[in-house]
Every structure is written in structure tokens, then in C-alpha cells.
Coordinates of C-alpha atoms in Angstrom, one line a residue:
X1 CA 11.9 -0.8 10.4
X2 CA 11.5 1.9 13.0
X3 CA 9.1 2.0 15.8
X4 CA 6.3 4.3 15.0
X5 CA 3.4 5.7 17.0
X6 CA 0.2 3.6 17.7
X7 CA -1.6 5.1 14.7
X8 CA 1.0 4.0 12.1
X9 CA 1.2 0.6 13.8
X10 CA -2.6 0.2 13.7
X11 CA -2.5 1.1 10.0
X12 CA 0.3 -1.5 9.3
X13 CA -1.7 -4.2 11.2
X14 CA -4.9 -3.3 9.2
X15 CA -2.9 -3.6 5.9
X16 CA -1.5 -6.9 7.0
X17 CA -5.0 -8.3 7.9
X18 CA -6.4 -7.1 4.6
X19 CA -3.7 -8.8 2.7
X20 CA -4.2 -12.0 4.5
X21 CA -8.0 -11.9 4.0
X22 CA -7.6 -11.1 0.2
X23 CA -5.1 -14.0 -0.1
X24 CA -7.5 -16.4 1.7
X25 CA -10.6 -15.2 -0.4
X26 CA -8.5 -15.3 -3.5
X27 CA -7.3 -18.8 -2.9
X28 CA -10.9 -20.0 -2.2
X29 CA -12.2 -18.3 -5.4
X30 CA -9.4 -19.8 -7.5
X31 CA -10.1 -23.3 -6.0
X32 CA -13.7 -22.9 -6.6
X33 CA -13.2 -21.9 -10.2
X34 CA -10.8 -24.7 -10.9
X35 CA -13.3 -27.2 -9.4
X36 CA -16.0 -25.8 -11.7
X37 CA -13.9 -26.2 -14.9

């Protein structure tokens, strides 16, 4: 992976944060649904 400028690094960081948030929220939703059923 090459060193890009600050803009591409910011985009990459934003994508990583979004993926982490989606994973956390998805895990919480799955846990909530499995506790309901």
C-alpha cells in the first residue's frame, strides 16, 4: 500500500470507521434479535 496524500488517507480512515460502526451495530442488532426469538 502506497502513501497517499491526506485526502485519500482521510477517506480510508472514514471507510474503516464506517465498517467498524456497521459491524458493531450489526452485532448488536443480531444479538437483540436472537434474544427476542
